[in-house]
Short mmCIF file of C-alpha atoms in Angstrom, two decimals:
data_model
loop_
_atom_site.label_atom_id
_atom_site.label_comp_id
_atom_site.label_asym_id
_atom_site.label_seq_id
_atom_site.Cartn_x
_atom_site.Cartn_y
_atom_site.Cartn_z
CA MET T 232 0.02 -0.02 -0.04
CA THR T 233 1.47 3.30 -0.99
CA SER T 234 -1.42 5.83 -0.44
CA LEU T 235 -4.58 6.06 1.40
CA GLU T 236 -7.57 8.48 1.11
CA SER T 237 -10.50 8.61 3.53
CA ALA T 238 -13.76 10.52 3.65
CA THR T 239 -16.66 11.22 5.97
CA ILE T 240 -20.27 10.50 4.95
CA LEU T 241 -22.14 13.65 5.34
CA HIS T 242 -25.46 12.43 4.17
CA VAL T 243 -27.11 9.35 2.88
CA PHE T 244 -29.26 9.45 0.05
CA ARG T 245 -29.47 5.68 -0.54
CA LEU T 246 -28.46 2.64 1.40
CA THR T 247 -27.81 -1.05 0.25
CA SER T 248 -30.64 -2.18 2.30
CA GLU T 249 -33.03 0.06 0.66
CA TRP T 250 -32.16 -1.03 -2.82
CA ARG T 251 -34.86 -2.40 -4.86
CA HIS T 252 -34.25 -4.35 -8.24
CA GLN T 253 -37.27 -5.36 -10.12
CA VAL T 254 -36.90 -9.06 -9.75
CA LEU T 255 -40.02 -9.75 -7.45
CA THR T 256 -43.70 -9.66 -8.27
CA VAL T 257 -45.91 -7.36 -6.31
CA PRO T 258 -47.26 -10.22 -4.39
CA GLU T 259 -43.88 -11.23 -3.58
CA ARG T 260 -42.63 -7.88 -2.27
CA ALA T 261 -45.90 -7.45 -0.31
CA ALA T 262 -45.15 -10.87 1.39
CA LEU T 263 -41.62 -9.76 2.43
CA SER T 264 -42.47 -6.18 3.47
CA PRO T 265 -42.35 -5.39 7.23
CA ALA T 266 -45.53 -5.93 9.08
CA GLU T 267 -47.21 -3.05 10.81
CA PRO T 268 -45.99 -2.44 14.35
CA VAL T 269 -47.90 -4.31 16.95
CA PRO T 270 -49.76 -1.97 19.55
CA GLY T 271 -47.84 -1.90 22.89
CA THR T 272 -44.49 -2.81 21.27
CA THR T 273 -42.97 0.75 21.54
CA ALA T 274 -39.81 1.09 23.29
CA SER T 275 -39.73 1.53 27.05
CA GLY T 276 -37.41 1.65 29.75
CA SER T 277 -34.71 4.34 30.58
CA PRO T 278 -32.65 5.34 27.58
CA GLY T 279 -28.87 4.91 27.68
CA PRO T 280 -26.39 7.25 26.02
CA TYR T 281 -26.97 5.64 22.59
CA GLY T 282 -30.57 4.88 22.94
CA VAL T 283 -32.61 2.27 24.66
CA ASP T 284 -30.63 0.04 26.93
CA THR T 285 -31.03 -3.71 26.32
CA ASP T 286 -31.73 -5.99 29.35
CA ALA T 287 -29.91 -9.15 29.83
CA LEU T 288 -32.36 -11.44 27.88
CA GLU T 289 -32.11 -9.18 24.67
CA GLN T 290 -28.42 -9.05 25.00
CA SER T 291 -28.05 -12.85 24.83
CA LEU T 292 -30.25 -13.01 21.85
CA ILE T 293 -28.24 -10.18 20.20
CA ASP T 294 -25.02 -12.05 20.98
CA ALA T 295 -26.20 -15.37 19.58
CA LEU T 296 -27.62 -13.75 16.29
CA THR T 297 -24.34 -11.58 15.99
CA ARG T 298 -22.56 -14.99 15.68
CA ASP T 299 -25.05 -16.65 13.34
CA ALA T 300 -28.14 -14.57 12.04
CA ARG T 301 -29.58 -17.85 10.62
CA LEU T 302 -30.63 -19.23 14.04
CA SER T 303 -34.34 -20.15 14.50
CA ALA T 304 -36.21 -19.10 17.55
CA ALA T 305 -35.89 -22.89 18.78
CA ALA T 306 -32.21 -22.67 18.30
CA LEU T 307 -31.98 -19.40 20.00
CA ALA T 308 -33.97 -20.82 23.00
CA ALA T 309 -31.55 -23.59 23.28
CA ARG T 310 -28.58 -21.72 22.86
CA THR T 311 -29.51 -18.93 25.36
CA GLY T 312 -31.76 -21.05 27.84
CA HIS T 313 -34.76 -19.21 27.58
CA PRO T 314 -38.22 -20.59 26.83
CA GLU T 315 -38.95 -20.56 23.20
CA SER T 316 -42.16 -18.63 23.55
CA THR T 317 -40.13 -15.76 25.32
CA VAL T 318 -37.70 -15.73 22.66
CA ARG T 319 -40.18 -15.31 20.14
CA ARG T 320 -41.93 -12.67 21.81
CA ARG T 321 -38.89 -10.67 22.28
CA LEU T 322 -37.78 -11.07 18.69
CA ALA T 323 -41.22 -9.92 17.50
CA GLN T 324 -40.84 -7.00 20.06
CA LEU T 325 -37.60 -5.96 18.87
CA THR T 326 -38.58 -6.33 14.99
CA ALA T 327 -41.51 -4.21 15.66
CA GLN T 328 -39.64 -1.49 17.36
CA SER T 329 -37.27 -1.33 14.40
CA ARG T 330 -34.42 -2.42 16.65
CA LEU T 331 -33.73 -5.78 14.87
CA ILE T 332 -33.21 -5.50 11.27
CA THR T 333 -33.17 -8.71 9.20
CA GLN T 334 -31.29 -8.55 6.05
CA VAL T 335 -30.37 -10.94 3.30
CA LEU T 336 -27.32 -10.34 1.22
CA VAL T 337 -27.90 -11.69 -2.34
CA ASP T 338 -24.87 -11.99 -4.99
CA PRO T 339 -25.93 -9.59 -7.54
CA ARG T 340 -24.52 -11.90 -10.28
CA ARG T 341 -27.62 -14.13 -9.35
CA LEU T 342 -29.89 -11.41 -10.42
CA GLY T 343 -27.96 -10.99 -13.87
CA LEU T 344 -26.11 -8.03 -12.58
CA PRO T 345 -22.17 -9.24 -12.87
CA ILE T 346 -20.78 -5.54 -12.90
CA GLU T 347 -20.53 -3.65 -9.77
CA ALA T 348 -19.12 -0.17 -10.08
CA LYS T 349 -17.95 2.49 -7.59
CA LEU T 350 -18.33 6.18 -8.61
CA LEU T 351 -16.34 9.22 -7.18
CA LEU T 352 -18.05 12.28 -8.46
CA HIS T 353 -17.54 15.94 -8.26
CA VAL T 354 -20.72 18.19 -7.99
CA ALA T 355 -21.31 21.88 -7.59
CA PRO T 356 -22.40 22.44 -4.19
CA ASP T 357 -25.61 23.94 -5.35
CA ARG T 358 -26.37 20.82 -7.28
CA LEU T 359 -25.27 18.27 -4.71
CA ALA T 360 -28.59 17.33 -3.20
CA ALA T 361 -30.67 17.19 -6.52
CA ALA T 362 -27.76 15.14 -7.94
CA GLY T 363 -27.59 12.76 -4.92
CA GLN T 364 -31.38 12.24 -4.91
CA ALA T 365 -31.37 11.50 -8.76
CA LEU T 366 -28.78 8.87 -8.15
CA ALA T 367 -30.72 7.51 -5.12
CA ASP T 368 -33.78 7.12 -7.40
CA HIS T 369 -32.17 5.38 -10.24
CA PRO T 370 -32.70 1.43 -10.29
CA SER T 371 -29.16 0.47 -10.77
CA VAL T 372 -27.86 2.44 -7.67
CA HIS T 373 -27.73 0.70 -4.48
CA GLY T 374 -25.61 3.36 -2.50
CA ALA T 375 -25.30 7.25 -2.81
CA PHE T 376 -23.58 9.45 -0.24
CA ALA T 377 -22.56 13.12 0.00
CA THR T 378 -19.25 13.03 1.54
CA SER T 379 -16.14 15.06 2.67
CA GLY T 380 -13.11 15.29 0.26
CA PRO T 381 -12.61 16.31 -3.30
CA SER T 382 -15.21 13.86 -4.39
CA ASN T 383 -18.29 15.07 -2.64
CA LEU T 384 -20.60 12.39 -4.03
CA HIS T 385 -20.03 8.58 -3.91
CA ALA T 386 -22.39 6.13 -5.58
CA ALA T 387 -22.34 2.31 -5.97
CA ALA T 388 -24.26 0.63 -8.80
CA TYR T 389 -24.76 -2.73 -10.50
CA PHE T 390 -25.17 -3.42 -14.00
CA PRO T 391 -25.77 -6.40 -16.32
CA ASP T 392 -22.77 -5.65 -18.79
CA LEU T 393 -20.22 -2.89 -19.52
CA THR T 394 -22.73 -1.42 -22.23
CA ALA T 395 -25.19 -0.70 -19.56
CA LEU T 396 -22.50 0.93 -17.39
CA TYR T 397 -21.46 3.24 -20.30
CA GLY T 398 -25.24 4.03 -20.94
CA PHE T 399 -25.53 5.02 -17.36
CA LEU T 400 -22.21 7.30 -17.54
CA SER T 401 -23.00 8.94 -20.87
CA ARG T 402 -26.75 9.42 -20.62
CA ASP T 403 -28.09 9.17 -16.95
CA LEU T 404 -25.58 11.52 -15.38
CA VAL T 405 -26.20 14.26 -17.89
CA GLY T 406 -27.67 17.23 -16.56
CA LEU T 407 -27.02 16.66 -12.71
CA GLY T 408 -24.19 19.18 -12.50
CA ILE T 409 -21.34 16.65 -12.34
CA THR T 410 -18.03 18.09 -13.34
CA HIS T 411 -15.80 14.95 -12.96
CA VAL T 412 -16.31 11.09 -12.51
CA GLU T 413 -13.93 8.33 -11.37
CA THR T 414 -15.27 4.81 -12.21
CA ALA T 415 -13.96 1.74 -10.60
CA ILE T 416 -15.20 -1.70 -11.32
CA VAL T 417 -15.15 -4.23 -8.66
CA SER T 418 -13.29 -7.29 -9.74
CA ARG T 419 -13.81 -9.40 -6.54
CA ALA T 420 -15.46 -8.56 -3.24
CA ALA T 421 -13.22 -10.13 -0.30
CA LYS T 422 -15.71 -9.17 2.20
CA ARG T 423 -19.14 -7.25 2.57
CA THR T 424 -20.33 -5.78 5.83
CA PRO T 425 -24.02 -5.59 6.82
CA ALA T 426 -25.63 -2.48 5.45
CA SER T 427 -25.74 0.56 7.99
CA VAL T 428 -28.94 1.87 8.99
CA ARG T 429 -30.32 5.21 9.64
CA PRO T 430 -30.98 6.05 13.38
CA VAL T 431 -34.42 5.41 14.60
CA PRO T 432 -36.78 8.31 15.58
CA GLY T 433 -36.43 8.54 19.42
CA GLY T 434 -32.56 7.44 19.45
CA GLN T 435 -33.48 3.63 19.79
CA GLY T 436 -30.58 1.60 19.16
CA ARG T 437 -30.59 -0.95 16.04
CA VAL T 438 -29.12 -4.51 15.48
CA ASN T 439 -28.50 -5.81 12.07
CA ALA T 440 -28.93 -9.60 11.68
CA THR T 441 -27.58 -10.29 8.23
CA SER T 442 -27.43 -13.59 6.40
CA LYS T 443 -26.08 -14.40 3.04
CA SER T 444 -27.73 -16.24 0.12
CA ARG T 445 -26.67 -19.63 -0.75
CA ASN T 446 -26.62 -21.42 -4.29
#
């Protein structure tokens, strides 16, 4: 390694967890959409410095899910020593409070999107918000962030081939006030971390339980 550049995310326009590729039917998307919050499951207890404090039971569930997000309620009960009914009730409560987020990381190549591109863009300050939102609304983009540094807008996108990437660069970025673009194509992902999430209103903490798809 001969050099290193770092930047701070100043604003999130699009997160990986919010990306929606049109591969599911309307009924399939509805079936996978989060259920409405259950009455009486709002967070309670005294908030800690980073949100709602977890009790010992919740923490044991979080620790177990951190090691293996695929654990069923029965397996969690066996591993933590709590009754399965209690585990199911607490998981439902954490989910309804948006304090437990379950995500599945799917290999984009299985969706016919083998090209992953990272874009570093320079945008005039008065066009930054509009450009960032336009990228966030694009179906190919799964991440868009305003950042510090010389490249004040970062984006990540999936494409079926290089022709589609060229079309994105030559057509879809036109008129957004972008003055410079650096494009890097990801040849291989050595490790992917769970997508970060925005803070919950009221300061409640969140936990990500992430699993990877298998062939």
